[in-house]
């Protein structure tokens, strides 16, 4: 199934950077997914637990209290910037930089590392049918 994770309106649930070799970010993310209905393609939106692993993760700024609502996110993979949406699942080898702008007390949280995996971790919870196609 085709899915896209949106940083905006996703909740940052946990950050674990205790291990020097592996960092982890856990989100309750807003996700778009394509579904087939009677031969037609539609897009639905919902909440999906997402686990992001970043080897050798480093971050700047204090870790915010969680959960914390994300207002905006920018992911840079090997020098290519991806605003707002990220393919789910996704695997990337190379330099990674993720900037999350939180809606509450901390204006920005910056993560960097080498490589990244983004994977669904739990059931998709339907919220709404979407009237536009974020995949195009």
PDB file of C-alpha atoms in Angstrom:
ATOM      1  CA  UNK A   1       0.000   0.000   0.000  1.00  0.00           C
ATOM      2  CA  UNK A   2       1.242   3.497  -0.859  1.00  0.00           C
ATOM      3  CA  UNK A   3       1.582   5.680   2.269  1.00  0.00           C
ATOM      4  CA  UNK A   4       2.966   9.120   3.045  1.00  0.00           C
ATOM      5  CA  UNK A   5       3.694  10.465   6.518  1.00  0.00           C
ATOM      6  CA  UNK A   6       3.070  14.155   7.154  1.00  0.00           C
ATOM      7  CA  UNK A   7       5.131  15.946   9.821  1.00  0.00           C
ATOM      8  CA  UNK A   8       2.416  18.594  10.377  1.00  0.00           C
ATOM      9  CA  UNK A   9      -0.175  17.523  12.962  1.00  0.00           C
ATOM     10  CA  UNK A  10       1.922  14.522  14.025  1.00  0.00           C
ATOM     11  CA  UNK A  11       2.727  13.972  17.704  1.00  0.00           C
ATOM     12  CA  UNK A  12       6.301  13.448  18.847  1.00  0.00           C
ATOM     13  CA  UNK A  13       5.865  10.637  21.391  1.00  0.00           C
ATOM     14  CA  UNK A  14       9.440   9.726  22.396  1.00  0.00           C
ATOM     15  CA  UNK A  15      13.101  10.312  21.599  1.00  0.00           C
ATOM     16  CA  UNK A  16      15.682   7.747  22.642  1.00  0.00           C
ATOM     17  CA  UNK A  17      19.299   8.640  21.994  1.00  0.00           C
ATOM     18  CA  UNK A  18      20.765   6.684  24.901  1.00  0.00           C
ATOM     19  CA  UNK A  19      22.835   4.386  22.676  1.00  0.00           C
ATOM     20  CA  UNK A  20      25.739   5.985  20.853  1.00  0.00           C
ATOM     21  CA  UNK A  21      25.153   3.806  17.790  1.00  0.00           C
ATOM     22  CA  UNK A  22      21.360   3.977  17.422  1.00  0.00           C
ATOM     23  CA  UNK A  23      18.796   6.712  18.033  1.00  0.00           C
ATOM     24  CA  UNK A  24      15.051   6.342  17.801  1.00  0.00           C
ATOM     25  CA  UNK A  25      12.151   8.756  17.334  1.00  0.00           C
ATOM     26  CA  UNK A  26       8.576   7.606  17.912  1.00  0.00           C
ATOM     27  CA  UNK A  27       5.611   9.458  16.415  1.00  0.00           C
ATOM     28  CA  UNK A  28       1.866   9.212  16.248  1.00  0.00           C
ATOM     29  CA  UNK A  29       1.964  10.483  12.678  1.00  0.00           C
ATOM     30  CA  UNK A  30      -0.712  11.764  10.354  1.00  0.00           C
ATOM     31  CA  UNK A  31      -0.560   9.399   7.361  1.00  0.00           C
ATOM     32  CA  UNK A  32      -2.130   9.455   3.910  1.00  0.00           C
ATOM     33  CA  UNK A  33      -2.686   6.155   2.158  1.00  0.00           C
ATOM     34  CA  UNK A  34      -4.166   5.153  -1.188  1.00  0.00           C
ATOM     35  CA  UNK A  35      -7.003   2.665  -1.124  1.00  0.00           C
ATOM     36  CA  UNK A  36      -8.900   0.898  -3.886  1.00  0.00           C
ATOM     37  CA  UNK A  37     -12.674   1.143  -3.680  1.00  0.00           C
ATOM     38  CA  UNK A  38     -14.761  -0.542  -6.398  1.00  0.00           C
ATOM     39  CA  UNK A  39     -12.034  -0.004  -8.983  1.00  0.00           C
ATOM     40  CA  UNK A  40     -11.426   3.653  -8.020  1.00  0.00           C
ATOM     41  CA  UNK A  41      -8.446   4.985  -6.110  1.00  0.00           C
ATOM     42  CA  UNK A  42      -9.169   7.141  -3.064  1.00  0.00           C
ATOM     43  CA  UNK A  43      -6.964   8.688  -0.377  1.00  0.00           C
ATOM     44  CA  UNK A  44      -7.683   8.377   3.314  1.00  0.00           C
ATOM     45  CA  UNK A  45      -5.994  10.091   6.229  1.00  0.00           C
ATOM     46  CA  UNK A  46      -5.400   8.665   9.660  1.00  0.00           C
ATOM     47  CA  UNK A  47      -3.081   8.251  12.609  1.00  0.00           C
ATOM     48  CA  UNK A  48      -0.262   5.691  12.473  1.00  0.00           C
ATOM     49  CA  UNK A  49       2.440   4.929  15.042  1.00  0.00           C
ATOM     50  CA  UNK A  50       5.766   5.431  13.221  1.00  0.00           C
ATOM     51  CA  UNK A  51       9.238   4.422  14.397  1.00  0.00           C
ATOM     52  CA  UNK A  52      12.245   6.297  12.968  1.00  0.00           C
ATOM     53  CA  UNK A  53      15.706   4.816  13.544  1.00  0.00           C
ATOM     54  CA  UNK A  54      18.802   6.939  12.938  1.00  0.00           C
ATOM     55  CA  UNK A  55      22.233   5.346  13.442  1.00  0.00           C
ATOM     56  CA  UNK A  56      24.662   7.641  15.262  1.00  0.00           C
ATOM     57  CA  UNK A  57      21.859  10.152  15.949  1.00  0.00           C
ATOM     58  CA  UNK A  58      22.832  13.516  17.356  1.00  0.00           C
ATOM     59  CA  UNK A  59      20.436  16.262  18.316  1.00  0.00           C
ATOM     60  CA  UNK A  60      20.639  19.913  19.266  1.00  0.00           C
ATOM     61  CA  UNK A  61      18.497  21.709  21.833  1.00  0.00           C
ATOM     62  CA  UNK A  62      16.938  20.097  24.885  1.00  0.00           C
ATOM     63  CA  UNK A  63      14.525  17.256  24.219  1.00  0.00           C
ATOM     64  CA  UNK A  64      10.977  18.620  24.593  1.00  0.00           C
ATOM     65  CA  UNK A  65       8.401  17.222  26.941  1.00  0.00           C
ATOM     66  CA  UNK A  66       6.437  14.572  25.116  1.00  0.00           C
ATOM     67  CA  UNK A  67       3.960  14.217  23.624  1.00  0.00           C
ATOM     68  CA  UNK A  68       4.520  17.409  21.669  1.00  0.00           C
ATOM     69  CA  UNK A  69       2.672  18.458  18.504  1.00  0.00           C
ATOM     70  CA  UNK A  70       4.786  19.012  15.372  1.00  0.00           C
ATOM     71  CA  UNK A  71       3.976  22.071  13.282  1.00  0.00           C
ATOM     72  CA  UNK A  72       6.465  21.571  10.449  1.00  0.00           C
ATOM     73  CA  UNK A  73       9.274  19.221   9.439  1.00  0.00           C
ATOM     74  CA  UNK A  74      12.105  19.220   6.915  1.00  0.00           C
ATOM     75  CA  UNK A  75      14.065  16.049   6.169  1.00  0.00           C
ATOM     76  CA  UNK A  76      17.339  16.330   4.230  1.00  0.00           C
ATOM     77  CA  UNK A  77      18.605  13.059   2.773  1.00  0.00           C
ATOM     78  CA  UNK A  78      22.009  13.226   1.124  1.00  0.00           C
ATOM     79  CA  UNK A  79      21.581  16.949   0.438  1.00  0.00           C
ATOM     80  CA  UNK A  80      18.050  16.630  -1.037  1.00  0.00           C
ATOM     81  CA  UNK A  81      15.361  18.446   0.978  1.00  0.00           C
ATOM     82  CA  UNK A  82      11.963  16.850   1.600  1.00  0.00           C
ATOM     83  CA  UNK A  83       9.396  19.237   3.084  1.00  0.00           C
ATOM     84  CA  UNK A  84       6.218  18.088   4.802  1.00  0.00           C
ATOM     85  CA  UNK A  85       5.814  14.502   3.459  1.00  0.00           C
ATOM     86  CA  UNK A  86       7.933  11.339   3.776  1.00  0.00           C
ATOM     87  CA  UNK A  87       7.421   7.959   2.082  1.00  0.00           C
ATOM     88  CA  UNK A  88       6.337   5.252   4.507  1.00  0.00           C
ATOM     89  CA  UNK A  89       8.137   2.872   4.789  1.00  0.00           C
ATOM     90  CA  UNK A  90      11.488   4.381   3.820  1.00  0.00           C
ATOM     91  CA  UNK A  91      15.139   3.397   4.136  1.00  0.00           C
ATOM     92  CA  UNK A  92      18.078   5.686   3.365  1.00  0.00           C
ATOM     93  CA  UNK A  93      21.848   5.218   3.682  1.00  0.00           C
ATOM     94  CA  UNK A  94      23.904   8.403   3.936  1.00  0.00           C
ATOM     95  CA  UNK A  95      23.854  11.739   5.766  1.00  0.00           C
ATOM     96  CA  UNK A  96      20.503  12.632   7.331  1.00  0.00           C
ATOM     97  CA  UNK A  97      19.286  15.869   8.862  1.00  0.00           C
ATOM     98  CA  UNK A  98      15.789  16.326  10.305  1.00  0.00           C
ATOM     99  CA  UNK A  99      14.435  19.631  11.594  1.00  0.00           C
ATOM    100  CA  UNK A 100      11.146  19.568  13.488  1.00  0.00           C
ATOM    101  CA  UNK A 101       9.404  22.789  14.454  1.00  0.00           C
ATOM    102  CA  UNK A 102       7.193  22.146  17.435  1.00  0.00           C
ATOM    103  CA  UNK A 103       3.906  23.972  17.953  1.00  0.00           C
ATOM    104  CA  UNK A 104       4.480  24.545  21.649  1.00  0.00           C
ATOM    105  CA  UNK A 105       7.401  25.738  23.781  1.00  0.00           C
ATOM    106  CA  UNK A 106      10.414  24.586  21.741  1.00  0.00           C
ATOM    107  CA  UNK A 107      10.646  26.323  18.374  1.00  0.00           C
ATOM    108  CA  UNK A 108      12.952  23.830  16.653  1.00  0.00           C
ATOM    109  CA  UNK A 109      14.541  20.439  17.207  1.00  0.00           C
ATOM    110  CA  UNK A 110      17.415  19.344  14.969  1.00  0.00           C
ATOM    111  CA  UNK A 111      18.491  15.703  14.494  1.00  0.00           C
ATOM    112  CA  UNK A 112      21.339  14.449  12.343  1.00  0.00           C
ATOM    113  CA  UNK A 113      22.891  11.072  11.724  1.00  0.00           C
ATOM    114  CA  UNK A 114      24.000   8.496   9.208  1.00  0.00           C
ATOM    115  CA  UNK A 115      21.177   6.575   7.581  1.00  0.00           C
ATOM    116  CA  UNK A 116      17.507   6.363   8.469  1.00  0.00           C
ATOM    117  CA  UNK A 117      14.623   3.922   8.480  1.00  0.00           C
ATOM    118  CA  UNK A 118      10.998   5.031   8.768  1.00  0.00           C
ATOM    119  CA  UNK A 119       8.545   2.211   9.501  1.00  0.00           C
ATOM    120  CA  UNK A 120       4.929   1.824  10.560  1.00  0.00           C
ATOM    121  CA  UNK A 121       4.638   0.336  14.041  1.00  0.00           C
ATOM    122  CA  UNK A 122       1.012  -0.451  14.790  1.00  0.00           C
ATOM    123  CA  UNK A 123      -2.422  -0.200  13.231  1.00  0.00           C
ATOM    124  CA  UNK A 124      -3.605   2.644  10.987  1.00  0.00           C
ATOM    125  CA  UNK A 125      -6.515   4.500  12.637  1.00  0.00           C
ATOM    126  CA  UNK A 126      -8.827   6.050  10.034  1.00  0.00           C
ATOM    127  CA  UNK A 127      -9.692   9.741  10.499  1.00  0.00           C
ATOM    128  CA  UNK A 128     -11.057  11.023   7.166  1.00  0.00           C
ATOM    129  CA  UNK A 129     -11.301  10.680   3.402  1.00  0.00           C
ATOM    130  CA  UNK A 130      -9.047  13.259   1.732  1.00  0.00           C
ATOM    131  CA  UNK A 131     -10.328  15.374  -1.165  1.00  0.00           C
ATOM    132  CA  UNK A 132      -6.881  15.906  -2.709  1.00  0.00           C
ATOM    133  CA  UNK A 133      -4.090  13.578  -3.814  1.00  0.00           C
ATOM    134  CA  UNK A 134      -0.843  14.205  -1.870  1.00  0.00           C
ATOM    135  CA  UNK A 135       0.890  11.523  -3.968  1.00  0.00           C
ATOM    136  CA  UNK A 136       1.006  13.765  -7.081  1.00  0.00           C
TER     137      UNK A 136
END
